[in-house]
PDB file of N, CA, C and O in Angstrom:
ATOM      1  N   UNK T   1    -103.956   1.248  73.535  1.00  0.00           N
ATOM      2  CA  UNK T   1    -104.367   1.584  74.884  1.00  0.00           C
ATOM      3  C   UNK T   1    -103.703   2.870  75.381  1.00  0.00           C
ATOM      4  O   UNK T   1    -104.334   3.668  76.045  1.00  0.00           O
ATOM      5  N   UNK T   2    -102.448   3.049  75.030  1.00  0.00           N
ATOM      6  CA  UNK T   2    -101.753   4.253  75.476  1.00  0.00           C
ATOM      7  C   UNK T   2    -102.367   5.507  74.864  1.00  0.00           C
ATOM      8  O   UNK T   2    -102.420   6.538  75.503  1.00  0.00           O
ATOM      9  N   UNK T   3    -102.828   5.431  73.627  1.00  0.00           N
ATOM     10  CA  UNK T   3    -103.451   6.593  73.005  1.00  0.00           C
ATOM     11  C   UNK T   3    -104.658   7.065  73.800  1.00  0.00           C
ATOM     12  O   UNK T   3    -104.879   8.250  73.990  1.00  0.00           O
ATOM     13  N   UNK T   4    -105.468   6.121  74.248  1.00  0.00           N
ATOM     14  CA  UNK T   4    -106.653   6.490  75.017  1.00  0.00           C
ATOM     15  C   UNK T   4    -106.260   7.178  76.317  1.00  0.00           C
ATOM     16  O   UNK T   4    -106.885   8.141  76.729  1.00  0.00           O
ATOM     17  N   UNK T   5    -105.218   6.698  76.956  1.00  0.00           N
ATOM     18  CA  UNK T   5    -104.779   7.296  78.214  1.00  0.00           C
ATOM     19  C   UNK T   5    -104.304   8.726  77.982  1.00  0.00           C
ATOM     20  O   UNK T   5    -104.627   9.631  78.750  1.00  0.00           O
ATOM     21  N   UNK T   6    -103.563   8.942  76.920  1.00  0.00           N
ATOM     22  CA  UNK T   6    -103.068  10.281  76.619  1.00  0.00           C
ATOM     23  C   UNK T   6    -104.229  11.206  76.302  1.00  0.00           C
ATOM     24  O   UNK T   6    -104.287  12.337  76.765  1.00  0.00           O
ATOM     25  N   UNK T   7    -105.202  10.744  75.521  1.00  0.00           N
ATOM     26  CA  UNK T   7    -106.365  11.552  75.201  1.00  0.00           C
ATOM     27  C   UNK T   7    -107.150  11.904  76.456  1.00  0.00           C
ATOM     28  O   UNK T   7    -107.594  13.018  76.619  1.00  0.00           O
ATOM     29  N   UNK T   8    -107.307  10.937  77.354  1.00  0.00           N
ATOM     30  CA  UNK T   8    -108.064  11.176  78.572  1.00  0.00           C
ATOM     31  C   UNK T   8    -107.376  12.233  79.434  1.00  0.00           C
ATOM     32  O   UNK T   8    -108.002  13.169  79.917  1.00  0.00           O
ATOM     33  N   UNK T   9    -106.075  12.102  79.610  1.00  0.00           N
ATOM     34  CA  UNK T   9    -105.337  13.052  80.423  1.00  0.00           C
ATOM     35  C   UNK T   9    -105.403  14.437  79.796  1.00  0.00           C
ATOM     36  O   UNK T   9    -105.639  15.437  80.463  1.00  0.00           O
ATOM     37  N   UNK T  10    -105.239  14.529  78.483  1.00  0.00           N
ATOM     38  CA  UNK T  10    -105.279  15.804  77.797  1.00  0.00           C
ATOM     39  C   UNK T  10    -106.649  16.448  77.909  1.00  0.00           C
ATOM     40  O   UNK T  10    -106.776  17.618  78.233  1.00  0.00           O
ATOM     41  N   UNK T  11    -107.706  15.661  77.681  1.00  0.00           N
ATOM     42  CA  UNK T  11    -109.052  16.233  77.725  1.00  0.00           C
ATOM     43  C   UNK T  11    -109.453  16.588  79.151  1.00  0.00           C
ATOM     44  O   UNK T  11    -110.098  17.609  79.377  1.00  0.00           O
ATOM     45  N   UNK T  12    -109.073  15.809  80.127  1.00  0.00           N
ATOM     46  CA  UNK T  12    -109.450  16.142  81.496  1.00  0.00           C
ATOM     47  C   UNK T  12    -108.659  17.347  82.003  1.00  0.00           C
ATOM     48  O   UNK T  12    -109.163  18.151  82.769  1.00  0.00           O
ATOM     49  N   UNK T  13    -107.424  17.530  81.547  1.00  0.00           N
ATOM     50  CA  UNK T  13    -106.646  18.700  81.913  1.00  0.00           C
ATOM     51  C   UNK T  13    -107.252  19.955  81.301  1.00  0.00           C
ATOM     52  O   UNK T  13    -107.376  20.992  81.951  1.00  0.00           O
ATOM     53  N   UNK T  14    -107.683  19.851  80.051  1.00  0.00           N
ATOM     54  CA  UNK T  14    -108.318  20.989  79.393  1.00  0.00           C
ATOM     55  C   UNK T  14    -109.627  21.346  80.089  1.00  0.00           C
ATOM     56  O   UNK T  14    -109.951  22.520  80.269  1.00  0.00           O
ATOM     57  N   UNK T  15    -110.382  20.339  80.506  1.00  0.00           N
ATOM     58  CA  UNK T  15    -111.646  20.589  81.204  1.00  0.00           C
ATOM     59  C   UNK T  15    -111.387  21.276  82.540  1.00  0.00           C
ATOM     60  O   UNK T  15    -112.112  22.199  82.923  1.00  0.00           O
ATOM     61  N   UNK T  16    -110.352  20.867  83.234  1.00  0.00           N
ATOM     62  CA  UNK T  16    -110.024  21.485  84.522  1.00  0.00           C
ATOM     63  C   UNK T  16    -109.642  22.946  84.312  1.00  0.00           C
ATOM     64  O   UNK T  16    -110.011  23.820  85.096  1.00  0.00           O
ATOM     65  N   UNK T  17    -108.899  23.241  83.244  1.00  0.00           N
ATOM     66  CA  UNK T  17    -108.530  24.622  82.935  1.00  0.00           C
ATOM     67  C   UNK T  17    -109.751  25.458  82.622  1.00  0.00           C
ATOM     68  O   UNK T  17    -109.857  26.615  83.024  1.00  0.00           O
ATOM     69  N   UNK T  18    -110.709  24.876  81.914  1.00  0.00           N
ATOM     70  CA  UNK T  18    -111.939  25.582  81.580  1.00  0.00           C
ATOM     71  C   UNK T  18    -112.746  25.877  82.834  1.00  0.00           C
ATOM     72  O   UNK T  18    -113.288  26.969  82.992  1.00  0.00           O
ATOM     73  N   UNK T  19    -112.809  24.917  83.744  1.00  0.00           N
ATOM     74  CA  UNK T  19    -113.550  25.107  84.993  1.00  0.00           C
ATOM     75  C   UNK T  19    -112.889  26.197  85.840  1.00  0.00           C
ATOM     76  O   UNK T  19    -113.560  27.065  86.394  1.00  0.00           O
ATOM     77  N   UNK T  20    -111.551  26.185  85.890  1.00  0.00           N
ATOM     78  CA  UNK T  20    -110.841  27.200  86.665  1.00  0.00           C
ATOM     79  C   UNK T  20    -111.070  28.586  86.073  1.00  0.00           C
ATOM     80  O   UNK T  20    -111.267  29.564  86.795  1.00  0.00           O
ATOM     81  N   UNK T  21    -111.060  28.673  84.753  1.00  0.00           N
ATOM     82  CA  UNK T  21    -111.303  29.950  84.095  1.00  0.00           C
ATOM     83  C   UNK T  21    -112.715  30.444  84.374  1.00  0.00           C
ATOM     84  O   UNK T  21    -112.932  31.616  84.655  1.00  0.00           O
ATOM     85  N   UNK T  22    -113.675  29.538  84.312  1.00  0.00           N
ATOM     86  CA  UNK T  22    -115.063  29.913  84.585  1.00  0.00           C
ATOM     87  C   UNK T  22    -115.224  30.377  86.035  1.00  0.00           C
ATOM     88  O   UNK T  22    -115.907  31.365  86.303  1.00  0.00           O
ATOM     89  N   UNK T  23    -114.569  29.677  86.949  1.00  0.00           N
ATOM     90  CA  UNK T  23    -114.672  30.051  88.360  1.00  0.00           C
ATOM     91  C   UNK T  23    -114.066  31.427  88.605  1.00  0.00           C
ATOM     92  O   UNK T  23    -114.629  32.241  89.342  1.00  0.00           O
ATOM     93  N   UNK T  24    -112.924  31.717  87.974  1.00  0.00           N
ATOM     94  CA  UNK T  24    -112.315  33.030  88.177  1.00  0.00           C
ATOM     95  C   UNK T  24    -113.161  34.120  87.524  1.00  0.00           C
ATOM     96  O   UNK T  24    -113.224  35.238  88.024  1.00  0.00           O
ATOM     97  N   UNK T  25    -113.821  33.803  86.426  1.00  0.00           N
ATOM     98  CA  UNK T  25    -114.711  34.777  85.787  1.00  0.00           C
ATOM     99  C   UNK T  25    -115.898  35.094  86.679  1.00  0.00           C
ATOM    100  O   UNK T  25    -116.307  36.247  86.798  1.00  0.00           O
ATOM    101  N   UNK T  26    -116.444  34.083  87.318  1.00  0.00           N
ATOM    102  CA  UNK T  26    -117.569  34.285  88.224  1.00  0.00           C
ATOM    103  C   UNK T  26    -117.123  35.128  89.422  1.00  0.00           C
ATOM    104  O   UNK T  26    -117.829  36.049  89.840  1.00  0.00           O
ATOM    105  N   UNK T  27    -115.942  34.845  89.938  1.00  0.00           N
ATOM    106  CA  UNK T  27    -115.431  35.609  91.069  1.00  0.00           C
ATOM    107  C   UNK T  27    -115.210  37.072  90.680  1.00  0.00           C
ATOM    108  O   UNK T  27    -115.536  37.982  91.446  1.00  0.00           O
ATOM    109  N   UNK T  28    -114.663  37.295  89.492  1.00  0.00           N
ATOM    110  CA  UNK T  28    -114.441  38.665  89.028  1.00  0.00           C
ATOM    111  C   UNK T  28    -115.769  39.401  88.852  1.00  0.00           C
ATOM    112  O   UNK T  28    -115.888  40.574  89.198  1.00  0.00           O
ATOM    113  N   UNK T  29    -116.765  38.712  88.322  1.00  0.00           N
ATOM    114  CA  UNK T  29    -118.074  39.327  88.136  1.00  0.00           C
ATOM    115  C   UNK T  29    -118.708  39.679  89.484  1.00  0.00           C
ATOM    116  O   UNK T  29    -119.321  40.739  89.639  1.00  0.00           O
ATOM    117  N   UNK T  30    -118.554  38.804  90.458  1.00  0.00           N
ATOM    118  CA  UNK T  30    -119.106  39.065  91.789  1.00  0.00           C
ATOM    119  C   UNK T  30    -118.422  40.274  92.426  1.00  0.00           C
ATOM    120  O   UNK T  30    -119.077  41.121  93.044  1.00  0.00           O
ATOM    121  N   UNK T  31    -117.105  40.364  92.267  1.00  0.00           N
ATOM    122  CA  UNK T  31    -116.378  41.502  92.813  1.00  0.00           C
ATOM    123  C   UNK T  31    -116.816  42.800  92.133  1.00  0.00           C
ATOM    124  O   UNK T  31    -117.064  43.806  92.800  1.00  0.00           O
ATOM    125  N   UNK T  32    -116.937  42.768  90.818  1.00  0.00           N
ATOM    126  CA  UNK T  32    -117.373  43.961  90.085  1.00  0.00           C
ATOM    127  C   UNK T  32    -118.769  44.394  90.523  1.00  0.00           C
ATOM    128  O   UNK T  32    -119.035  45.581  90.713  1.00  0.00           O
ATOM    129  N   UNK T  33    -119.655  43.435  90.693  1.00  0.00           N
ATOM    130  CA  UNK T  33    -121.017  43.762  91.125  1.00  0.00           C
ATOM    131  C   UNK T  33    -121.014  44.377  92.519  1.00  0.00           C
ATOM    132  O   UNK T  33    -121.746  45.329  92.785  1.00  0.00           O
ATOM    133  N   UNK T  34    -120.179  43.853  93.410  1.00  0.00           N
ATOM    134  CA  UNK T  34    -120.149  44.404  94.766  1.00  0.00           C
ATOM    135  C   UNK T  34    -119.609  45.832  94.765  1.00  0.00           C
ATOM    136  O   UNK T  34    -120.049  46.674  95.535  1.00  0.00           O
ATOM    137  N   UNK T  35    -118.659  46.111  93.879  1.00  0.00           N
ATOM    138  CA  UNK T  35    -118.123  47.466  93.790  1.00  0.00           C
ATOM    139  C   UNK T  35    -119.166  48.418  93.222  1.00  0.00           C
ATOM    140  O   UNK T  35    -119.368  49.522  93.727  1.00  0.00           O
ATOM    141  N   UNK T  36    -119.842  47.991  92.177  1.00  0.00           N
ATOM    142  CA  UNK T  36    -120.831  48.836  91.516  1.00  0.00           C
ATOM    143  C   UNK T  36    -122.018  49.115  92.437  1.00  0.00           C
ATOM    144  O   UNK T  36    -122.536  50.225  92.489  1.00  0.00           O
ATOM    145  N   UNK T  37    -122.445  48.101  93.176  1.00  0.00           N
ATOM    146  CA  UNK T  37    -123.635  48.234  94.009  1.00  0.00           C
ATOM    147  C   UNK T  37    -123.361  48.845  95.378  1.00  0.00           C
ATOM    148  O   UNK T  37    -124.297  49.194  96.094  1.00  0.00           O
ATOM    149  N   UNK T  38    -122.084  48.977  95.756  1.00  0.00           N
ATOM    150  CA  UNK T  38    -121.788  49.559  97.063  1.00  0.00           C
ATOM    151  C   UNK T  38    -121.974  51.076  96.997  1.00  0.00           C
ATOM    152  O   UNK T  38    -121.752  51.694  95.965  1.00  0.00           O
ATOM    153  N   UNK T  39    -122.368  51.668  98.102  1.00  0.00           N
ATOM    154  CA  UNK T  39    -122.588  53.122  98.080  1.00  0.00           C
ATOM    155  C   UNK T  39    -121.267  53.864  97.893  1.00  0.00           C
ATOM    156  O   UNK T  39    -120.217  53.407  98.341  1.00  0.00           O
ATOM    157  N   UNK T  40    -121.320  54.992  97.219  1.00  0.00           N
ATOM    158  CA  UNK T  40    -120.119  55.793  96.982  1.00  0.00           C
ATOM    159  C   UNK T  40    -119.647  56.403  98.298  1.00  0.00           C
ATOM    160  O   UNK T  40    -120.455  56.770  99.151  1.00  0.00           O
ATOM    161  N   UNK T  41    -118.343  56.486  98.438  1.00  0.00           N
ATOM    162  CA  UNK T  41    -117.778  57.088  99.650  1.00  0.00           C
ATOM    163  C   UNK T  41    -118.074  58.583  99.649  1.00  0.00           C
ATOM    164  O   UNK T  41    -118.249  59.198  98.606  1.00  0.00           O
ATOM    165  N   UNK T  42    -118.129  59.142 100.809  1.00  0.00           N
ATOM    166  CA  UNK T  42    -118.365  60.581 100.937  1.00  0.00           C
ATOM    167  C   UNK T  42    -117.215  61.339 100.285  1.00  0.00           C
ATOM    168  O   UNK T  42    -116.082  60.850 100.225  1.00  0.00           O
ATOM    169  N   UNK T  43    -117.511  62.529  99.784  1.00  0.00           N
ATOM    170  CA  UNK T  43    -116.513  63.324  99.075  1.00  0.00           C
ATOM    171  C   UNK T  43    -115.289  63.583  99.946  1.00  0.00           C
ATOM    172  O   UNK T  43    -114.148  63.479  99.474  1.00  0.00           O
ATOM    173  N   UNK T  44    -115.501  63.888 101.212  1.00  0.00           N
ATOM    174  CA  UNK T  44    -114.358  64.180 102.085  1.00  0.00           C
ATOM    175  C   UNK T  44    -113.472  62.954 102.278  1.00  0.00           C
ATOM    176  O   UNK T  44    -112.240  63.065 102.315  1.00  0.00           O
ATOM    177  N   UNK T  45    -114.089  61.792 102.360  1.00  0.00           N
ATOM    178  CA  UNK T  45    -113.338  60.552 102.505  1.00  0.00           C
ATOM    179  C   UNK T  45    -112.522  60.266 101.250  1.00  0.00           C
ATOM    180  O   UNK T  45    -111.363  59.844 101.324  1.00  0.00           O
ATOM    181  N   UNK T  46    -113.137  60.501 100.096  1.00  0.00           N
ATOM    182  CA  UNK T  46    -112.428  60.296  98.834  1.00  0.00           C
ATOM    183  C   UNK T  46    -111.256  61.262  98.704  1.00  0.00           C
ATOM    184  O   UNK T  46    -110.165  60.884  98.275  1.00  0.00           O
ATOM    185  N   UNK T  47    -111.475  62.518  99.083  1.00  0.00           N
ATOM    186  CA  UNK T  47    -110.398  63.507  99.010  1.00  0.00           C
ATOM    187  C   UNK T  47    -109.259  63.169  99.959  1.00  0.00           C
ATOM    188  O   UNK T  47    -108.079  63.357  99.624  1.00  0.00           O
ATOM    189  N   UNK T  48    -109.592  62.646 101.141  1.00  0.00           N
ATOM    190  CA  UNK T  48    -108.555  62.215 102.081  1.00  0.00           C
ATOM    191  C   UNK T  48    -107.712  61.100 101.472  1.00  0.00           C
ATOM    192  O   UNK T  48    -106.479  61.088 101.611  1.00  0.00           O
ATOM    193  N   UNK T  49    -108.370  60.167 100.798  1.00  0.00           N
ATOM    194  CA  UNK T  49    -107.654  59.071 100.151  1.00  0.00           C
ATOM    195  C   UNK T  49    -106.760  59.562  99.024  1.00  0.00           C
ATOM    196  O   UNK T  49    -105.617  59.104  98.879  1.00  0.00           O
ATOM    197  N   UNK T  50    -107.264  60.484  98.224  1.00  0.00           N
ATOM    198  CA  UNK T  50    -106.467  61.064  97.134  1.00  0.00           C
ATOM    199  C   UNK T  50    -105.241  61.761  97.714  1.00  0.00           C
ATOM    200  O   UNK T  50    -104.114  61.581  97.225  1.00  0.00           O
ATOM    201  N   UNK T  51    -105.455  62.544  98.773  1.00  0.00           N
ATOM    202  CA  UNK T  51    -104.344  63.268  99.401  1.00  0.00           C
ATOM    203  C   UNK T  51    -103.283  62.288  99.914  1.00  0.00           C
ATOM    204  O   UNK T  51    -102.079  62.490  99.700  1.00  0.00           O
ATOM    205  N   UNK T  52    -103.720  61.233 100.584  1.00  0.00           N
ATOM    206  CA  UNK T  52    -102.783  60.241 101.128  1.00  0.00           C
ATOM    207  C   UNK T  52    -102.021  59.530 100.008  1.00  0.00           C
ATOM    208  O   UNK T  52    -100.800  59.322 100.109  1.00  0.00           O
ATOM    209  N   UNK T  53    -102.713  59.165  98.942  1.00  0.00           N
ATOM    210  CA  UNK T  53    -102.062  58.485  97.819  1.00  0.00           C
ATOM    211  C   UNK T  53    -101.029  59.391  97.149  1.00  0.00           C
ATOM    212  O   UNK T  53     -99.932  58.945  96.805  1.00  0.00           O
ATOM    213  N   UNK T  54    -101.385  60.658  96.967  1.00  0.00           N
ATOM    214  CA  UNK T  54    -100.448  61.577  96.328  1.00  0.00           C
ATOM    215  C   UNK T  54     -99.262  61.899  97.235  1.00  0.00           C
ATOM    216  O   UNK T  54     -98.134  62.051  96.759  1.00  0.00           O
ATOM    217  N   UNK T  55     -99.498  61.974  98.538  1.00  0.00           N
ATOM    218  CA  UNK T  55     -98.390  62.194  99.474  1.00  0.00           C
ATOM    219  C   UNK T  55     -97.406  61.031  99.408  1.00  0.00           C
ATOM    220  O   UNK T  55     -96.186  61.225  99.423  1.00  0.00           O
ATOM    221  N   UNK T  56     -97.948  59.843  99.293  1.00  0.00           N
ATOM    222  CA  UNK T  56     -97.088  58.644  99.166  1.00  0.00           C
ATOM    223  C   UNK T  56     -96.319  58.672  97.846  1.00  0.00           C
ATOM    224  O   UNK T  56     -95.141  58.335  97.802  1.00  0.00           O
ATOM    225  N   UNK T  57     -96.960  59.101  96.762  1.00  0.00           N
ATOM    226  CA  UNK T  57     -96.285  59.180  95.465  1.00  0.00           C
ATOM    227  C   UNK T  57     -95.146  60.198  95.508  1.00  0.00           C
ATOM    228  O   UNK T  57     -94.074  59.964  94.930  1.00  0.00           O
ATOM    229  N   UNK T  58     -95.352  61.311  96.205  1.00  0.00           N
ATOM    230  CA  UNK T  58     -94.290  62.310  96.359  1.00  0.00           C
ATOM    231  C   UNK T  58     -93.152  61.719  97.176  1.00  0.00           C
ATOM    232  O   UNK T  58     -91.972  61.870  96.830  1.00  0.00           O
ATOM    233  N   UNK T  59     -93.499  61.025  98.231  1.00  0.00           N
ATOM    234  CA  UNK T  59     -92.499  60.406  99.103  1.00  0.00           C
ATOM    235  C   UNK T  59     -91.644  59.401  98.328  1.00  0.00           C
ATOM    236  O   UNK T  59     -90.448  59.279  98.575  1.00  0.00           O
ATOM    237  N   UNK T  60     -92.245  58.697  97.376  1.00  0.00           N
ATOM    238  CA  UNK T  60     -91.524  57.704  96.574  1.00  0.00           C
ATOM    239  C   UNK T  60     -90.866  58.323  95.333  1.00  0.00           C
ATOM    240  O   UNK T  60     -90.340  57.603  94.490  1.00  0.00           O
ATOM    241  N   UNK T  61     -90.920  59.643  95.247  1.00  0.00           N
ATOM    242  CA  UNK T  61     -90.353  60.380  94.109  1.00  0.00           C
ATOM    243  C   UNK T  61     -90.959  59.968  92.769  1.00  0.00           C
ATOM    244  O   UNK T  61     -90.290  59.976  91.744  1.00  0.00           O
ATOM    245  N   UNK T  62     -92.240  59.626  92.785  1.00  0.00           N
ATOM    246  CA  UNK T  62     -92.940  59.289  91.549  1.00  0.00           C
ATOM    247  C   UNK T  62     -93.480  60.546  90.878  1.00  0.00           C
ATOM    248  O   UNK T  62     -93.623  60.576  89.658  1.00  0.00           O
ATOM    249  N   UNK T  63     -93.803  61.545  91.661  1.00  0.00           N
ATOM    250  CA  UNK T  63     -94.257  62.845  91.156  1.00  0.00           C
ATOM    251  C   UNK T  63     -93.655  63.919  92.051  1.00  0.00           C
ATOM    252  O   UNK T  63     -93.249  63.659  93.186  1.00  0.00           O
ATOM    253  N   UNK T  64     -93.631  65.150  91.526  1.00  0.00           N
ATOM    254  CA  UNK T  64     -93.149  66.263  92.348  1.00  0.00           C
ATOM    255  C   UNK T  64     -94.303  66.774  93.202  1.00  0.00           C
ATOM    256  O   UNK T  64     -95.471  66.459  92.952  1.00  0.00           O
ATOM    257  N   UNK T  65     -93.978  67.589  94.189  1.00  0.00           N
ATOM    258  CA  UNK T  65     -95.018  68.168  95.037  1.00  0.00           C
ATOM    259  C   UNK T  65     -95.957  69.053  94.224  1.00  0.00           C
ATOM    260  O   UNK T  65     -97.166  69.065  94.460  1.00  0.00           O
ATOM    261  N   UNK T  66     -95.398  69.770  93.257  1.00  0.00           N
ATOM    262  CA  UNK T  66     -96.221  70.644  92.411  1.00  0.00           C
ATOM    263  C   UNK T  66     -97.193  69.831  91.562  1.00  0.00           C
ATOM    264  O   UNK T  66     -98.362  70.197  91.415  1.00  0.00           O
ATOM    265  N   UNK T  67     -96.688  68.737  90.984  1.00  0.00           N
ATOM    266  CA  UNK T  67     -97.566  67.875  90.181  1.00  0.00           C
ATOM    267  C   UNK T  67     -98.686  67.309  91.042  1.00  0.00           C
ATOM    268  O   UNK T  67     -99.846  67.265  90.626  1.00  0.00           O
ATOM    269  N   UNK T  68     -98.336  66.860  92.229  1.00  0.00           N
ATOM    270  CA  UNK T  68     -99.334  66.291  93.128  1.00  0.00           C
ATOM    271  C   UNK T  68    -100.384  67.330  93.505  1.00  0.00           C
ATOM    272  O   UNK T  68    -101.582  67.033  93.521  1.00  0.00           O
ATOM    273  N   UNK T  69     -99.946  68.536  93.786  1.00  0.00           N
ATOM    274  CA  UNK T  69    -100.884  69.597  94.175  1.00  0.00           C
ATOM    275  C   UNK T  69    -101.840  69.922  93.030  1.00  0.00           C
ATOM    276  O   UNK T  69    -103.057  70.066  93.243  1.00  0.00           O
ATOM    277  N   UNK T  70    -101.304  70.031  91.810  1.00  0.00           N
ATOM    278  CA  UNK T  70    -102.176  70.322  90.656  1.00  0.00           C
ATOM    279  C   UNK T  70    -103.164  69.187  90.409  1.00  0.00           C
ATOM    280  O   UNK T  70    -104.341  69.425  90.161  1.00  0.00           O
ATOM    281  N   UNK T  71    -102.677  67.948  90.495  1.00  0.00           N
ATOM    282  CA  UNK T  71    -103.558  66.810  90.251  1.00  0.00           C
ATOM    283  C   UNK T  71    -104.623  66.696  91.336  1.00  0.00           C
ATOM    284  O   UNK T  71    -105.791  66.430  91.053  1.00  0.00           O
ATOM    285  N   UNK T  72    -104.231  66.940  92.581  1.00  0.00           N
ATOM    286  CA  UNK T  72    -105.196  66.892  93.685  1.00  0.00           C
ATOM    287  C   UNK T  72    -106.271  67.959  93.504  1.00  0.00           C
ATOM    288  O   UNK T  72    -107.458  67.701  93.727  1.00  0.00           O
ATOM    289  N   UNK T  73    -105.874  69.152  93.080  1.00  0.00           N
ATOM    290  CA  UNK T  73    -106.851  70.224  92.850  1.00  0.00           C
ATOM    291  C   UNK T  73    -107.819  69.849  91.733  1.00  0.00           C
ATOM    292  O   UNK T  73    -109.033  70.072  91.837  1.00  0.00           O
ATOM    293  N   UNK T  74    -107.289  69.238  90.682  1.00  0.00           N
ATOM    294  CA  UNK T  74    -108.145  68.826  89.558  1.00  0.00           C
ATOM    295  C   UNK T  74    -109.146  67.755  90.010  1.00  0.00           C
ATOM    296  O   UNK T  74    -110.339  67.844  89.725  1.00  0.00           O
ATOM    297  N   UNK T  75    -108.643  66.766  90.748  1.00  0.00           N
ATOM    298  CA  UNK T  75    -109.547  65.706  91.248  1.00  0.00           C
ATOM    299  C   UNK T  75    -110.548  66.249  92.253  1.00  0.00           C
ATOM    300  O   UNK T  75    -111.720  65.827  92.262  1.00  0.00           O
ATOM    301  N   UNK T  76    -110.116  67.152  93.096  1.00  0.00           N
ATOM    302  CA  UNK T  76    -111.029  67.736  94.090  1.00  0.00           C
ATOM    303  C   UNK T  76    -112.179  68.425  93.387  1.00  0.00           C
ATOM    304  O   UNK T  76    -113.350  68.301  93.801  1.00  0.00           O
ATOM    305  N   UNK T  77    -111.881  69.158  92.324  1.00  0.00           N
ATOM    306  CA  UNK T  77    -112.937  69.819  91.558  1.00  0.00           C
ATOM    307  C   UNK T  77    -113.933  68.826  91.003  1.00  0.00           C
ATOM    308  O   UNK T  77    -115.156  69.026  91.080  1.00  0.00           O
ATOM    309  N   UNK T  78    -113.432  67.714  90.479  1.00  0.00           N
ATOM    310  CA  UNK T  78    -114.337  66.698  89.913  1.00  0.00           C
ATOM    311  C   UNK T  78    -115.135  65.984  90.986  1.00  0.00           C
ATOM    312  O   UNK T  78    -116.322  65.724  90.816  1.00  0.00           O
ATOM    313  N   UNK T  79    -114.495  65.662  92.086  1.00  0.00           N
ATOM    314  CA  UNK T  79    -115.176  64.932  93.165  1.00  0.00           C
ATOM    315  C   UNK T  79    -116.264  65.805  93.787  1.00  0.00           C
ATOM    316  O   UNK T  79    -117.380  65.353  94.037  1.00  0.00           O
ATOM    317  N   UNK T  80    -115.927  67.053  94.043  1.00  0.00           N
ATOM    318  CA  UNK T  80    -116.901  67.947  94.654  1.00  0.00           C
ATOM    319  C   UNK T  80    -118.028  68.300  93.685  1.00  0.00           C
ATOM    320  O   UNK T  80    -119.150  68.572  94.107  1.00  0.00           O
ATOM    321  N   UNK T  81    -117.744  68.277  92.410  1.00  0.00           N
ATOM    322  CA  UNK T  81    -118.768  68.524  91.386  1.00  0.00           C
ATOM    323  C   UNK T  81    -119.802  67.391  91.378  1.00  0.00           C
ATOM    324  O   UNK T  81    -120.986  67.644  91.196  1.00  0.00           O
ATOM    325  N   UNK T  82    -119.340  66.172  91.614  1.00  0.00           N
ATOM    326  CA  UNK T  82    -120.250  65.005  91.648  1.00  0.00           C
ATOM    327  C   UNK T  82    -121.139  65.021  92.878  1.00  0.00           C
ATOM    328  O   UNK T  82    -122.254  64.536  92.843  1.00  0.00           O
ATOM    329  N   UNK T  83    -120.608  65.523  93.976  1.00  0.00           N
ATOM    330  CA  UNK T  83    -121.309  65.453  95.265  1.00  0.00           C
ATOM    331  C   UNK T  83    -122.503  66.356  95.339  1.00  0.00           C
ATOM    332  O   UNK T  83    -123.001  67.039  94.636  1.00  0.00           O
TER     333      UNK T  83
END
């Protein structure tokens, strides 16, 4: 009798893990679809975000001001090229 109880607990725990994994996969797919299907932000808005992110990185000493300026210029060229 104890063997059956252990098997039941093990199999039901595995099933719960599978259901949780499936649910998180569905949620991830829904999020990805919403990102893909949402309209792209305007170039100026994207550049403002890049500038703010790089300013924060400089403030946290993650990059130098020169590195940030070069990277921002490179991204600006790509963003404006897409627009």
